[in-house]
Coordinates of C-alpha atoms and ligand atoms in Angstrom, one line a residue:
M31 CA 0.0 0.0 0.0
Q32 CA 3.0 2.3 0.5
E33 CA 3.6 4.5 -2.6
I34 CA 7.1 4.9 -3.9
G35 CA 8.4 8.5 -3.7
K36 CA 5.7 9.8 -1.4
N37 CA 6.4 10.6 2.2
H38 CA 3.8 9.0 4.4
L39 CA 2.7 11.7 6.9
V40 CA 0.8 10.2 9.8
L41 CA -1.2 12.5 12.0
V42 CA -2.1 11.1 15.4
G43 CA -5.1 12.9 17.0
A44 CA -7.6 15.3 15.5
G45 CA -6.4 18.2 17.5
H46 CA -6.1 21.8 16.4
S47 CA -2.7 21.7 14.8
N48 CA -3.4 18.5 12.9
L49 CA -6.7 20.0 11.7
H50 CA -4.6 22.7 10.1
L51 CA -2.7 20.0 8.3
V52 CA -5.8 18.2 7.2
K53 CA -7.2 21.5 5.8
N54 CA -4.1 21.9 3.9
V55 CA -4.0 18.3 2.5
S56 CA -3.7 19.5 -1.1
K57 CA -0.6 21.7 -0.3
L58 CA 1.0 18.7 1.5
Q59 CA 0.2 16.4 -1.4
K60 CA 1.8 18.9 -3.8
N61 CA 4.9 18.7 -1.7
G62 CA 5.1 14.9 -1.9
F63 CA 3.2 13.7 1.2
R64 CA 0.3 11.2 1.4
I65 CA -1.7 11.6 4.6
T66 CA -3.2 9.3 7.2
L67 CA -5.1 10.8 10.1
I68 CA -5.7 8.5 13.1
S69 CA -8.1 9.6 15.8
P70 CA -10.9 8.0 17.7
T71 CA -13.0 11.1 17.4
D72 CA -13.6 13.9 14.9
F73 CA -12.3 17.4 15.8
Y74 CA -14.2 19.2 18.6
Y75 CA -13.8 22.8 19.3
N76 CA -13.9 23.0 23.1
G77 CA -14.1 26.8 23.2
V78 CA -17.8 26.7 22.5
A79 CA -18.7 23.8 24.7
P80 CA -19.9 25.9 27.7
G81 CA -22.2 27.8 25.3
V82 CA -23.6 24.5 24.1
L83 CA -24.5 23.7 27.7
S84 CA -26.6 26.8 28.1
N85 CA -28.1 26.5 24.6
F86 CA -26.4 29.6 23.5
Y87 CA -25.2 27.3 20.7
P88 CA -27.0 24.2 19.2
E89 CA -26.0 20.7 20.3
R90 CA -22.5 19.5 19.0
F91 CA -21.7 22.9 17.7
G92 CA -18.0 22.9 17.3
K93 CA -17.8 19.4 15.8
I94 CA -15.8 19.4 12.6
D95 CA -16.1 16.6 10.1
V96 CA -12.5 15.8 9.3
Q97 CA -13.3 13.1 6.8
C98 CA -14.5 15.6 4.2
H99 CA -11.1 17.2 4.0
L100 CA -9.5 13.8 3.4
D101 CA -11.9 12.7 0.7
V102 CA -9.0 13.0 -1.8
E103 CA -6.7 10.6 -3.4
D104 CA -3.8 9.3 -1.2
S105 CA -5.4 10.3 2.1
Q106 CA -7.3 8.4 4.7
Y107 CA -8.9 8.7 8.1
L108 CA -8.6 5.8 10.4
K109 CA -10.8 5.9 13.5
F110 CA -8.9 4.3 16.5
D111 CA -6.8 5.2 19.5
V112 CA -3.1 5.0 19.0
K113 CA -1.4 3.2 21.9
K114 CA 2.3 3.1 21.0
V115 CA 4.9 4.6 18.8
N116 CA 8.0 2.7 17.9
V117 CA 10.7 5.0 16.6
K118 CA 13.1 2.1 15.7
D119 CA 10.8 0.8 12.9
N120 CA 8.9 4.1 12.4
K121 CA 5.4 2.5 13.2
I122 CA 2.5 3.4 15.3
Y123 CA 0.4 0.7 16.9
S124 CA -3.2 0.4 18.0
H125 CA -4.5 -1.3 21.2
D126 CA -5.1 -4.4 19.1
N127 CA -1.6 -4.2 17.5
Q128 CA -2.6 -2.9 14.1
S129 CA 0.4 -1.0 12.8
V130 CA 0.9 1.9 10.4
H131 CA 4.3 2.9 9.1
F132 CA 5.3 6.5 8.8
D133 CA 8.0 8.6 7.3
Y134 CA 6.8 11.7 9.3
L135 CA 4.6 11.8 12.4
S136 CA 2.6 14.6 14.0
I137 CA 1.3 13.9 17.4
N138 CA -1.5 16.3 18.6
I139 CA -3.6 14.1 21.0
G140 CA -4.5 16.8 23.7
G141 CA -5.1 16.1 27.3
S142 CA -7.6 14.8 29.8
V143 CA -8.8 15.6 33.3
P144 CA -7.0 13.3 35.8
L145 CA -9.7 11.2 37.4
E146 CA -7.3 9.1 39.4
K147 CA -6.3 12.0 41.6
I148 CA -9.5 12.2 43.5
P149 CA -10.8 8.7 44.6
G150 CA -14.4 8.1 43.4
S151 CA -14.2 10.5 40.5
E152 CA -14.1 7.8 37.9
E153 CA -17.5 6.5 39.1
F154 CA -19.4 9.5 40.2
V155 CA -18.4 12.7 38.3
F156 CA -18.3 13.9 34.7
P157 CA -14.9 15.2 33.5
I158 CA -14.9 18.1 31.1
R159 CA -12.4 16.3 28.9
P160 CA -12.5 14.1 26.8
I161 CA -15.3 16.2 25.3
S162 CA -17.5 13.1 24.8
K163 CA -17.9 13.0 28.6
F164 CA -18.8 16.6 28.6
W165 CA -21.6 16.0 26.0
E166 CA -22.8 13.1 28.1
F167 CA -23.1 15.5 31.1
S168 CA -24.9 18.1 29.1
A169 CA -27.4 15.6 27.6
K170 CA -28.1 14.0 31.0
L171 CA -28.5 17.3 32.8
K172 CA -30.9 18.7 30.1
Q173 CA -32.9 15.5 30.1
S174 CA -33.3 15.5 33.9
I175 CA -34.5 19.2 33.7
E176 CA -36.9 18.3 30.9
E177 CA -38.3 15.3 32.6
G178 CA -39.6 17.7 35.3
S179 CA -39.8 15.1 38.1
K180 CA -37.1 16.8 40.1
K181 CA -37.9 20.4 41.3
D182 CA -34.6 21.3 42.8
F183 CA -31.0 20.5 41.7
T184 CA -27.6 20.8 43.2
I185 CA -24.8 21.0 40.7
I186 CA -21.1 21.1 41.9
I187 CA -18.3 22.2 39.6
I188 CA -14.8 21.3 40.8
G189 CA -12.1 23.6 39.5
G190 CA -11.8 27.4 39.5
G191 CA -9.9 27.8 36.3
A192 CA -11.2 29.3 33.0
A193 CA -13.1 26.1 32.0
G194 CA -14.6 25.6 35.5
V195 CA -15.7 29.2 35.6
E196 CA -17.3 29.1 32.1
I197 CA -19.1 25.9 32.9
T198 CA -20.5 27.4 36.2
G199 CA -21.8 30.5 34.5
N200 CA -23.5 28.4 31.8
V201 CA -25.0 25.8 34.2
W202 CA -26.5 28.7 36.0
D203 CA -27.8 30.2 32.7
L204 CA -29.4 26.9 31.8
F205 CA -31.3 26.6 35.1
N206 CA -32.2 30.3 35.1
T207 CA -33.6 30.2 31.6
K208 CA -35.7 27.0 32.3
G209 CA -36.9 28.6 35.5
V210 CA -35.8 25.5 37.5
K211 CA -34.6 26.0 41.1
S212 CA -30.9 25.1 41.5
R213 CA -28.0 25.4 43.9
I214 CA -24.8 25.9 41.9
V215 CA -21.6 25.5 43.8
L216 CA -18.1 26.1 42.5
V217 CA -15.5 24.4 44.6
T218 CA -11.7 25.1 44.3
G219 CA -8.6 24.4 46.4
G220 CA -7.2 27.8 45.6
D221 CA -7.8 31.0 47.5
S222 CA -9.4 32.6 44.4
I223 CA -10.8 31.6 41.1
L224 CA -9.0 32.4 37.7
T225 CA -5.7 32.6 39.6
Q226 CA -3.7 32.8 36.4
F227 CA -5.4 36.1 35.4
P228 CA -5.4 39.6 36.9
I229 CA -7.1 40.2 40.3
A230 CA -9.5 42.6 38.5
A231 CA -10.8 39.7 36.4
Q232 CA -11.2 37.5 39.5
K233 CA -13.1 40.2 41.4
K234 CA -15.4 40.8 38.4
V235 CA -16.4 37.2 38.1
L236 CA -16.7 36.7 41.9
N237 CA -19.0 39.7 42.0
L238 CA -21.1 38.4 39.1
F239 CA -21.4 34.9 40.7
S240 CA -22.4 36.5 44.0
K241 CA -25.2 38.5 42.3
R242 CA -26.4 35.2 40.7
E243 CA -26.3 33.5 44.1
I244 CA -23.7 31.0 42.8
H245 CA -21.8 29.7 45.9
V246 CA -18.0 29.8 45.5
K247 CA -16.1 27.6 48.0
L248 CA -12.5 28.7 48.0
N249 CA -9.6 26.8 49.8
S250 CA -11.8 23.6 49.6
R251 CA -9.6 20.9 48.0
V252 CA -11.8 17.9 47.3
I253 CA -10.2 14.7 48.6
K254 CA -12.9 12.1 48.0
I255 CA -16.0 11.7 46.0
Q256 CA -18.8 9.2 46.8
E257 CA -22.2 8.7 45.2
N258 CA -23.9 12.2 45.2
L259 CA -21.4 13.5 47.8
I260 CA -18.0 15.3 47.7
V261 CA -15.6 15.5 50.7
T262 CA -13.2 18.3 51.2
E263 CA -9.9 18.4 53.0
S264 CA -11.5 20.0 56.0
E265 CA -13.9 17.1 56.0
E266 CA -16.8 19.2 54.8
E267 CA -19.4 17.2 52.9
L268 CA -21.5 18.5 50.1
S269 CA -24.2 16.6 48.3
F270 CA -24.9 16.9 44.6
D271 CA -27.2 15.7 41.8
Y272 CA -24.5 16.3 39.2
C273 CA -20.8 17.0 39.6
I274 CA -18.4 18.1 37.0
L275 CA -14.7 17.9 37.3
A276 CA -12.7 20.7 35.7
S277 CA -9.6 20.5 37.8
G278 CA -6.6 20.9 35.4
V279 CA -5.4 18.9 32.5
I280 CA -2.9 16.2 32.1
P281 CA -1.4 15.3 28.7
N282 CA -2.7 12.2 26.8
T283 CA 0.2 10.0 26.3
L284 CA 1.5 7.2 24.0
D285 CA 3.7 4.4 25.0
S286 CA 7.0 5.2 23.3
Q287 CA 9.3 2.7 25.1
N288 CA 11.0 5.7 26.7
S289 CA 12.5 6.7 23.4
L290 CA 10.7 10.0 23.0
L291 CA 11.7 12.5 25.7
T292 CA 8.9 13.5 28.0
T293 CA 8.4 15.7 31.1
K294 CA 7.5 13.9 34.4
M295 CA 3.8 14.5 33.5
G296 CA 4.3 12.8 30.2
E297 CA 4.3 15.8 27.8
L298 CA 6.5 15.2 24.7
I299 CA 9.4 17.7 24.9
V300 CA 9.6 19.7 21.7
T301 CA 12.1 22.2 20.3
S302 CA 11.2 25.6 19.1
F303 CA 10.7 24.0 15.7
L304 CA 8.0 21.7 17.3
Q305 CA 10.2 18.6 16.7
C306 CA 10.5 15.9 19.4
K307 CA 14.0 16.0 20.9
N308 CA 16.4 13.8 18.9
Y309 CA 13.7 12.8 16.3
S310 CA 13.5 15.5 13.6
H311 CA 10.8 13.6 11.7
I312 CA 8.4 13.5 14.7
F313 CA 6.5 16.6 15.6
A314 CA 4.2 17.2 18.6
T315 CA 1.9 20.2 19.4
G316 CA -0.9 21.4 21.6
D317 CA -1.6 20.1 25.1
C318 CA 0.3 16.8 24.8
S319 CA 3.6 18.7 24.2
Y320 CA 6.0 20.7 26.3
F321 CA 7.6 23.6 24.5
E322 CA 11.1 23.6 25.9
D323 CA 11.8 27.3 25.2
Q324 CA 9.2 28.4 27.7
P325 CA 6.2 26.7 29.4
L326 CA 2.9 27.4 27.6
W327 CA -0.6 27.7 29.0
K328 CA -2.5 24.6 27.8
S329 CA -4.9 26.2 25.4
G330 CA -6.6 26.0 22.1
Y331 CA -4.8 29.3 21.3
H332 CA -1.3 27.7 21.1
A333 CA -2.5 24.5 19.5
I334 CA -4.1 26.6 16.8
N335 CA -1.2 28.9 16.3
Q336 CA 1.3 26.0 16.1
G337 CA -0.6 24.6 13.1
P338 CA 0.8 26.9 10.4
I339 CA 4.4 26.5 11.8
L340 CA 4.0 22.8 11.8
L341 CA 2.9 22.8 8.2
K342 CA 5.8 24.9 7.0
N343 CA 8.3 22.8 9.0
L344 CA 7.0 19.5 7.6
I345 CA 7.4 20.8 4.0
A346 CA 10.8 22.4 4.8
S347 CA 12.0 19.1 6.4
T348 CA 11.5 17.2 3.2
K349 CA 13.4 19.7 1.1
G350 CA 16.3 20.2 3.6
K351 CA 15.2 23.9 4.0
K352 CA 15.6 26.1 7.2
L353 CA 12.8 25.4 9.7
H354 CA 10.7 28.1 11.3
K355 CA 10.5 28.7 15.0
Y356 CA 7.1 28.8 16.9
K357 CA 7.2 32.3 18.7
P358 CA 4.4 32.4 21.2
S359 CA 2.9 35.9 21.6
K360 CA 3.8 37.5 24.9
R361 CA 0.2 38.4 25.6
I362 CA -2.8 36.4 24.4
I363 CA -6.4 37.5 24.5
T364 CA -8.7 35.3 26.5
A365 CA -12.4 35.5 26.1
L366 CA -14.8 33.7 28.5
N367 CA -18.4 33.0 28.1
L368 CA -20.0 33.5 31.5
G369 CA -23.6 32.7 30.5
D370 CA -26.7 34.9 30.1
G371 CA -25.1 36.9 27.3
I372 CA -22.2 38.1 29.5
G373 CA -18.5 37.6 28.5
L374 CA -15.2 38.5 30.0
I375 CA -12.2 39.6 27.9
I376 CA -8.8 39.5 29.4
Y377 CA -5.8 41.0 27.7
G378 CA -2.8 41.6 29.8
R379 CA -4.1 43.7 32.7
F380 CA -7.1 44.8 30.7
T381 CA -10.4 43.2 31.6
L382 CA -13.8 43.8 30.3
L383 CA -17.0 42.1 31.6
S384 CA -19.8 42.9 29.3
R385 CA -22.3 41.8 26.7
F386 CA -20.0 43.2 24.1
S387 CA -17.2 40.8 25.4
L388 CA -19.3 37.8 24.6
K389 CA -20.1 39.2 21.1
V390 CA -16.4 39.4 20.5
K391 CA -15.9 35.8 21.7
D392 CA -18.8 34.6 19.6
F393 CA -17.3 36.3 16.5
I394 CA -13.9 34.7 17.1
E395 CA -15.2 31.2 17.7
K396 CA -17.6 31.3 14.8
R397 CA -14.9 32.6 12.4
Y398 CA -12.7 29.7 13.5
I399 CA -15.4 27.1 13.1
K400 CA -16.3 28.4 9.6
S401 CA -12.7 28.3 8.6
A402 CA -12.3 24.8 9.7
K403 CA -15.3 23.3 7.8
C404 CA -15.1 22.0 4.3
S405 CA -16.4 24.5 1.8
E406 CA -19.8 23.3 0.5
Ligands
FAD262 C1 -14.9 23.6 28.4 C2 -13.6 24.1 27.8 C3 -13.4 25.4 27.3 C4 -12.3 25.8 26.7 N1 -12.2 27.1 26.2 C5 -11.0 27.5 25.7 C6 -11.0 28.8 25.1 O1 -11.9 29.6 25.1 N2 -9.7 29.2 24.6 C7 -8.6 28.4 24.6 O2 -7.6 28.8 24.0 N3 -8.7 27.1 25.1 C8 -9.8 26.7 25.7 N4 -9.9 25.4 26.2 C9 -8.7 24.6 26.2 C10 -8.6 23.9 24.8 O3 -9.8 23.3 24.5 C11 -7.4 22.9 24.8 O4 -6.3 23.4 25.3 C12 -7.3 22.4 23.4 O5 -8.4 21.6 23.0 C13 -6.0 21.6 23.2 O6 -6.0 21.3 21.8 P1 -5.1 20.1 21.2 O7 -5.1 20.4 19.8 O8 -3.8 20.0 22.0 O9 -6.0 18.8 21.6 P2 -7.5 18.5 21.5 O10 -8.3 19.6 20.9 O11 -7.9 18.0 22.8 O12 -7.5 17.2 20.4 C14 -6.9 16.0 20.8 C15 -7.4 14.9 19.7 O13 -6.6 13.8 19.9 C16 -7.4 12.7 19.9 N5 -6.7 11.6 20.6 C17 -6.6 11.5 22.0 N6 -5.8 10.4 22.3 C18 -5.5 9.8 21.2 C19 -4.8 8.6 20.8 N7 -4.2 7.9 21.8 N8 -4.7 8.3 19.6 C20 -5.3 9.0 18.6 N9 -5.9 10.2 18.8 C21 -6.1 10.5 20.1 C22 -8.7 13.1 20.5 O14 -9.8 12.3 20.2 C23 -8.8 14.5 19.9 O15 -9.3 14.4 18.6 C24 -11.1 25.0 26.7 C25 -11.2 23.7 27.2 C26 -12.5 23.2 27.8 C27 -12.5 21.8 28.3

């Protein structure tokens, strides 16, 4: 099946940077590549997930059909999880030992919420990632509300970062719009929420949540989860109907028999050219990678912006040309959807909580999704 003269580029994971390659399949083909994408799921744009929860966006908004980009000669999309990469024979392996040979490899497999850190989470909570679990949460919650048999819900969100805060705001919006009584509790081990952002941003959101009667429990590290109950470090017990875990992200990993260099957490260490250390034909991007020049915030922002550099570097590699460096912006714009038509924009020290901020976010997200879809 291997074609003479063509470099087989295997893309592992339908993440943001690999999506950029998939969108540019014809350019890659012109430069001598044939392409195989391997991913158990299509591409999902998480940035709009909180808005889907509150019905600001329709169900599954942000799902991009990757197959349509690959409906061209010499390209294929294989739907499975990659388990292992063997750099000695340049092959990747599935769980059932199917193998695919590569000349070039691009790993963009994202991250997950670590369930094993809090005993009981695997059984009793919904993690926000992988996104399939989030959709499950969203569907079950909406179904419970629609059934109407329960009149009063308690929802606990664990994690005070950007994703946890967005989910909290949009869960509140969902109940508020439906006119169903709810107690929404955001629980975090930190002494504030959004701790990576300026204090002004933290205060604005705490103030908004207080007006909405959302309970924010600071300094409350969750140590155990039981059926419908969380237990914090101070032995406080809080009961819930639904609990969602948004407490940080760990990289998804592949078994590489210790040949690819990783951090302790398992992120693949990459150079400024996005190449894995010591393997110039293997690239890694997004949340599963560690950019050795400087630690990057795990975000769709970097995974998206690494895409064009990855494309250029793959093409340059085959031609023996100079590679391009990924130069992360010093300041990145963050836009959060807090539900009920309100957004928060954070850019350096500048913060704006307003309806206009959500319009800006909505514009950015829709433009991205439109650009990622196949043209009709
Ligand atoms: C609710 C929520 C809201 C967010 N909002 C924002 C935001 O507004 N702005 C922002 O910048 N960031 C945001 N983020 C963070 C952002 O979504 C992630 O940082 C981003 O998705 C990482 O992109 P990625 O390309 O590395 O991987 P992903 O987008 O996670 O894609 C990984 C892909 O790899 C596949 N995969 C996984 N394991 C394997 C395997 N073993 N073999 C093959 N394929 C595999 C997956 O199925 C998936 O297709 C948000 C996250 C969440 C959860």
